[in-house]
């Protein structure tokens, strides 16, 4: 059974930093690209960042470029999202997902439970 377990969310002031982790259990981690998505109240889930299976190709939505960094440690079956210079508009539930290297939610077969990130002004 595949399971993605997220951790690292919380409350931070604008300009601060948070780091999210996503542990992948149950299948070979290297078979999957990882995507990070977020969903704010009343909004659709949106793409944030993605990383390919080997970890040498990354991609970001424009609003987080230069502030967020996606990475993975295949030996530890874990993906990361480092977030800096956080803004109130980054407030959302953040999800990691495993699937193909896509910006679309339907490209991913497995999802984490989500972790709340709240940025106060």
PDB file of C-alpha atoms in Angstrom:
ATOM      1  CA  UNK A   1       0.000   0.000   0.000  1.00  0.00           C
ATOM      2  CA  UNK A   2       1.404   3.355  -1.043  1.00  0.00           C
ATOM      3  CA  UNK A   3       1.439   6.117   1.521  1.00  0.00           C
ATOM      4  CA  UNK A   4       2.788   9.673   1.435  1.00  0.00           C
ATOM      5  CA  UNK A   5       3.304  11.226   4.840  1.00  0.00           C
ATOM      6  CA  UNK A   6       3.805  14.969   5.009  1.00  0.00           C
ATOM      7  CA  UNK A   7       5.181  17.069   7.808  1.00  0.00           C
ATOM      8  CA  UNK A   8       6.553  20.530   8.454  1.00  0.00           C
ATOM      9  CA  UNK A   9       3.652  22.927   8.057  1.00  0.00           C
ATOM     10  CA  UNK A  10       2.845  25.622  10.565  1.00  0.00           C
ATOM     11  CA  UNK A  11       2.361  29.302  11.259  1.00  0.00           C
ATOM     12  CA  UNK A  12       5.028  31.790  10.222  1.00  0.00           C
ATOM     13  CA  UNK A  13       5.239  35.536   9.808  1.00  0.00           C
ATOM     14  CA  UNK A  14       5.565  37.104   6.383  1.00  0.00           C
ATOM     15  CA  UNK A  15       9.172  36.926   5.235  1.00  0.00           C
ATOM     16  CA  UNK A  16       9.820  33.772   7.186  1.00  0.00           C
ATOM     17  CA  UNK A  17      10.683  30.247   6.093  1.00  0.00           C
ATOM     18  CA  UNK A  18       9.266  26.761   6.391  1.00  0.00           C
ATOM     19  CA  UNK A  19      10.398  23.397   5.118  1.00  0.00           C
ATOM     20  CA  UNK A  20       7.983  20.612   4.201  1.00  0.00           C
ATOM     21  CA  UNK A  21       8.865  16.920   4.001  1.00  0.00           C
ATOM     22  CA  UNK A  22       7.081  14.072   2.236  1.00  0.00           C
ATOM     23  CA  UNK A  23       8.017  10.481   2.987  1.00  0.00           C
ATOM     24  CA  UNK A  24       7.010   7.932   0.341  1.00  0.00           C
ATOM     25  CA  UNK A  25       6.211   4.411   1.520  1.00  0.00           C
ATOM     26  CA  UNK A  26       5.172   1.212  -0.190  1.00  0.00           C
ATOM     27  CA  UNK A  27       6.677   1.285  -3.692  1.00  0.00           C
ATOM     28  CA  UNK A  28      10.044   2.145  -5.218  1.00  0.00           C
ATOM     29  CA  UNK A  29      10.296   5.901  -4.821  1.00  0.00           C
ATOM     30  CA  UNK A  30      12.465   6.298  -7.894  1.00  0.00           C
ATOM     31  CA  UNK A  31       9.626   5.188 -10.169  1.00  0.00           C
ATOM     32  CA  UNK A  32       7.783   8.448  -9.483  1.00  0.00           C
ATOM     33  CA  UNK A  33       8.165  12.125 -10.059  1.00  0.00           C
ATOM     34  CA  UNK A  34       6.975  14.283  -7.165  1.00  0.00           C
ATOM     35  CA  UNK A  35       4.717  17.270  -7.347  1.00  0.00           C
ATOM     36  CA  UNK A  36       3.806  19.822  -4.718  1.00  0.00           C
ATOM     37  CA  UNK A  37       0.379  21.461  -4.874  1.00  0.00           C
ATOM     38  CA  UNK A  38      -1.536  23.805  -2.620  1.00  0.00           C
ATOM     39  CA  UNK A  39      -5.151  24.646  -1.995  1.00  0.00           C
ATOM     40  CA  UNK A  40      -6.384  27.809  -0.353  1.00  0.00           C
ATOM     41  CA  UNK A  41      -9.919  28.076   1.067  1.00  0.00           C
ATOM     42  CA  UNK A  42     -12.467  28.456  -1.693  1.00  0.00           C
ATOM     43  CA  UNK A  43      -9.883  27.899  -4.429  1.00  0.00           C
ATOM     44  CA  UNK A  44      -8.888  25.020  -6.634  1.00  0.00           C
ATOM     45  CA  UNK A  45      -5.794  22.983  -5.934  1.00  0.00           C
ATOM     46  CA  UNK A  46      -2.886  24.524  -7.820  1.00  0.00           C
ATOM     47  CA  UNK A  47       0.545  23.407  -8.928  1.00  0.00           C
ATOM     48  CA  UNK A  48       3.501  24.741  -6.949  1.00  0.00           C
ATOM     49  CA  UNK A  49       6.585  22.721  -7.908  1.00  0.00           C
ATOM     50  CA  UNK A  50       7.701  19.416  -9.353  1.00  0.00           C
ATOM     51  CA  UNK A  51      10.838  17.297  -9.515  1.00  0.00           C
ATOM     52  CA  UNK A  52      11.614  14.419 -11.817  1.00  0.00           C
ATOM     53  CA  UNK A  53      12.490  10.893 -10.732  1.00  0.00           C
ATOM     54  CA  UNK A  54      16.241  11.392 -10.613  1.00  0.00           C
ATOM     55  CA  UNK A  55      16.013  14.840  -9.057  1.00  0.00           C
ATOM     56  CA  UNK A  56      17.928  16.740 -11.716  1.00  0.00           C
ATOM     57  CA  UNK A  57      14.984  18.570 -13.266  1.00  0.00           C
ATOM     58  CA  UNK A  58      12.704  20.910 -11.349  1.00  0.00           C
ATOM     59  CA  UNK A  59       9.939  23.295 -12.275  1.00  0.00           C
ATOM     60  CA  UNK A  60       7.976  25.958 -10.395  1.00  0.00           C
ATOM     61  CA  UNK A  61       4.919  28.073 -10.785  1.00  0.00           C
ATOM     62  CA  UNK A  62       5.883  31.681 -11.447  1.00  0.00           C
ATOM     63  CA  UNK A  63       4.672  33.019  -8.106  1.00  0.00           C
ATOM     64  CA  UNK A  64       7.174  30.922  -6.112  1.00  0.00           C
ATOM     65  CA  UNK A  65      10.221  31.033  -8.381  1.00  0.00           C
ATOM     66  CA  UNK A  66      13.269  32.214  -6.501  1.00  0.00           C
ATOM     67  CA  UNK A  67      11.582  31.626  -3.132  1.00  0.00           C
ATOM     68  CA  UNK A  68      10.774  27.890  -3.063  1.00  0.00           C
ATOM     69  CA  UNK A  69      13.092  24.946  -3.720  1.00  0.00           C
ATOM     70  CA  UNK A  70      11.972  21.385  -4.383  1.00  0.00           C
ATOM     71  CA  UNK A  71      14.378  18.502  -3.822  1.00  0.00           C
ATOM     72  CA  UNK A  72      14.398  14.799  -3.109  1.00  0.00           C
ATOM     73  CA  UNK A  73      16.574  12.215  -1.397  1.00  0.00           C
ATOM     74  CA  UNK A  74      15.917   8.922  -3.136  1.00  0.00           C
ATOM     75  CA  UNK A  75      17.927   6.964  -0.584  1.00  0.00           C
ATOM     76  CA  UNK A  76      15.594   8.253   2.125  1.00  0.00           C
ATOM     77  CA  UNK A  77      12.394   8.002   0.031  1.00  0.00           C
ATOM     78  CA  UNK A  78      11.719  11.634   0.866  1.00  0.00           C
ATOM     79  CA  UNK A  79      10.889  14.809  -1.035  1.00  0.00           C
ATOM     80  CA  UNK A  80      11.221  18.323   0.311  1.00  0.00           C
ATOM     81  CA  UNK A  81       9.832  21.771  -0.327  1.00  0.00           C
ATOM     82  CA  UNK A  82      11.846  24.597   1.170  1.00  0.00           C
ATOM     83  CA  UNK A  83       9.928  27.862   1.307  1.00  0.00           C
ATOM     84  CA  UNK A  84      11.539  31.246   1.930  1.00  0.00           C
ATOM     85  CA  UNK A  85      10.324  34.838   1.886  1.00  0.00           C
ATOM     86  CA  UNK A  86       6.831  33.585   2.570  1.00  0.00           C
ATOM     87  CA  UNK A  87       3.889  35.835   1.820  1.00  0.00           C
ATOM     88  CA  UNK A  88       0.325  35.823   3.181  1.00  0.00           C
ATOM     89  CA  UNK A  89      -0.860  34.653  -0.244  1.00  0.00           C
ATOM     90  CA  UNK A  90       1.168  31.461   0.225  1.00  0.00           C
ATOM     91  CA  UNK A  91      -1.299  30.431   2.941  1.00  0.00           C
ATOM     92  CA  UNK A  92      -2.855  27.109   1.947  1.00  0.00           C
ATOM     93  CA  UNK A  93      -2.913  23.400   2.592  1.00  0.00           C
ATOM     94  CA  UNK A  94       0.124  21.951   0.845  1.00  0.00           C
ATOM     95  CA  UNK A  95       0.071  18.489  -0.691  1.00  0.00           C
ATOM     96  CA  UNK A  96       2.814  16.292  -2.060  1.00  0.00           C
ATOM     97  CA  UNK A  97       1.977  13.804  -4.782  1.00  0.00           C
ATOM     98  CA  UNK A  98       3.721  10.995  -6.666  1.00  0.00           C
ATOM     99  CA  UNK A  99       3.166  10.270 -10.339  1.00  0.00           C
ATOM    100  CA  UNK A 100       4.411  11.509 -13.686  1.00  0.00           C
ATOM    101  CA  UNK A 101       6.305  14.768 -14.165  1.00  0.00           C
ATOM    102  CA  UNK A 102       3.260  16.973 -14.596  1.00  0.00           C
ATOM    103  CA  UNK A 103       1.801  20.297 -13.497  1.00  0.00           C
ATOM    104  CA  UNK A 104      -1.692  18.786 -13.503  1.00  0.00           C
ATOM    105  CA  UNK A 105      -3.330  17.064 -10.552  1.00  0.00           C
ATOM    106  CA  UNK A 106      -4.451  14.184 -12.776  1.00  0.00           C
ATOM    107  CA  UNK A 107      -0.819  13.350 -13.477  1.00  0.00           C
ATOM    108  CA  UNK A 108      -0.399  12.039  -9.947  1.00  0.00           C
ATOM    109  CA  UNK A 109      -1.579   8.705  -8.594  1.00  0.00           C
ATOM    110  CA  UNK A 110      -0.781   9.111  -4.912  1.00  0.00           C
ATOM    111  CA  UNK A 111      -1.310  12.029  -2.555  1.00  0.00           C
ATOM    112  CA  UNK A 112      -0.270  13.015   0.917  1.00  0.00           C
ATOM    113  CA  UNK A 113      -2.728  14.051   3.589  1.00  0.00           C
ATOM    114  CA  UNK A 114      -1.854  17.717   3.309  1.00  0.00           C
ATOM    115  CA  UNK A 115      -0.207  20.077   5.749  1.00  0.00           C
ATOM    116  CA  UNK A 116      -1.391  23.568   6.655  1.00  0.00           C
ATOM    117  CA  UNK A 117       0.882  26.526   5.984  1.00  0.00           C
ATOM    118  CA  UNK A 118      -0.294  29.844   7.377  1.00  0.00           C
ATOM    119  CA  UNK A 119       1.599  33.071   6.760  1.00  0.00           C
ATOM    120  CA  UNK A 120       0.598  36.031   8.884  1.00  0.00           C
ATOM    121  CA  UNK A 121       1.070  39.617   7.750  1.00  0.00           C
TER     122      UNK A 121
END
